[in-house]
Amino acid sequence: MAEKSKTRLWLENYWYHYKWHTIIALFLVITVGVSVTQCAAKPNYDQSAVLYCDRTVMENTALALEGELTKRATDLNGDGQTLFGVYNVSYDSDGVNPQSPTYANSQKLMVMVSSADYILYIVDEYGYKRLMTEDNMKLFETYDFLPDKEGTAWNWKGSKLQETMKDAKLPENLYFCIRKVAGTSAAGDEEAVKRASHAAALLKTLVEENKG
């Protein structure tokens, strides 16, 4: 009985001091587990983009954007079909804390930013400023053919793509940007270099279809 009493006291003490730590840890473990499962079952995308806006963006909106970008993408893996994936990690930055439902998206964003697996970004004004200025990150590359943000972005405002998505309640100014590869730790990653090249080709298509 004494041993049981000591064990119970220890558990009660642990729960009192580490309740939120334990809940957060379990939440993250579950989130990662679900993400891994989803990744294992996800389609074999030819290209993909990270969608990050400072607001809640519904998944059906991300899927609609996927569909429109798939029309402009290319079958790069040779499987006979073209698929474009949009990873929606948008969240409202106001009041984000470890207990908020949006916390998982904020963590996913940081993982994606640190990985060369994610090259193309679709961001709002807040997202652009954050990824270009926070901690002097300057995440996006400069291209001669990109008309906005000093050559680091294509703004969809007034474009055919925006017109098609006019009911999606996405920001009026939405920037399509390419993550830097040259001069970074990803420069020696051949796949990252290819992804950047393919992303540039897609943005050229978007720029060209709105000329004239």
Tab-separated table of C-alpha atoms in Angstrom, residues 116 119 132 137-143 152 178-184 186-187 196:
chain	number	residue	atom	x	y	z
A	116	ALA	CA	14.794	22.515	-49.442
A	119	ILE	CA	10.670	25.641	-53.040
A	132	MET	CA	11.980	38.097	-46.037
A	137	MET	CA	15.850	35.428	-43.416
A	138	LYS	CA	15.492	36.825	-46.973
A	139	LEU	CA	14.057	33.497	-48.104
A	140	PHE	CA	13.150	34.337	-51.701
A	141	GLU	CA	15.330	34.446	-54.810
A	142	THR	CA	15.429	37.297	-57.342
A	143	TYR	CA	14.533	36.601	-60.997
A	152	THR	CA	11.317	38.278	-55.907
A	178	ILE	CA	10.755	30.906	-55.136
A	179	ARG	CA	12.959	29.911	-52.233
A	180	LYS	CA	16.658	30.643	-52.592
A	181	VAL	CA	18.813	27.648	-53.502
A	182	ALA	CA	22.018	29.151	-54.890
A	183	GLY	CA	24.310	30.333	-52.123
A	184	THR	CA	22.530	28.241	-49.496
A	186	ALA	CA	20.725	23.447	-50.650
A	187	ALA	CA	22.967	24.546	-53.535
A	196	ALA	CA	13.651	25.701	-58.339
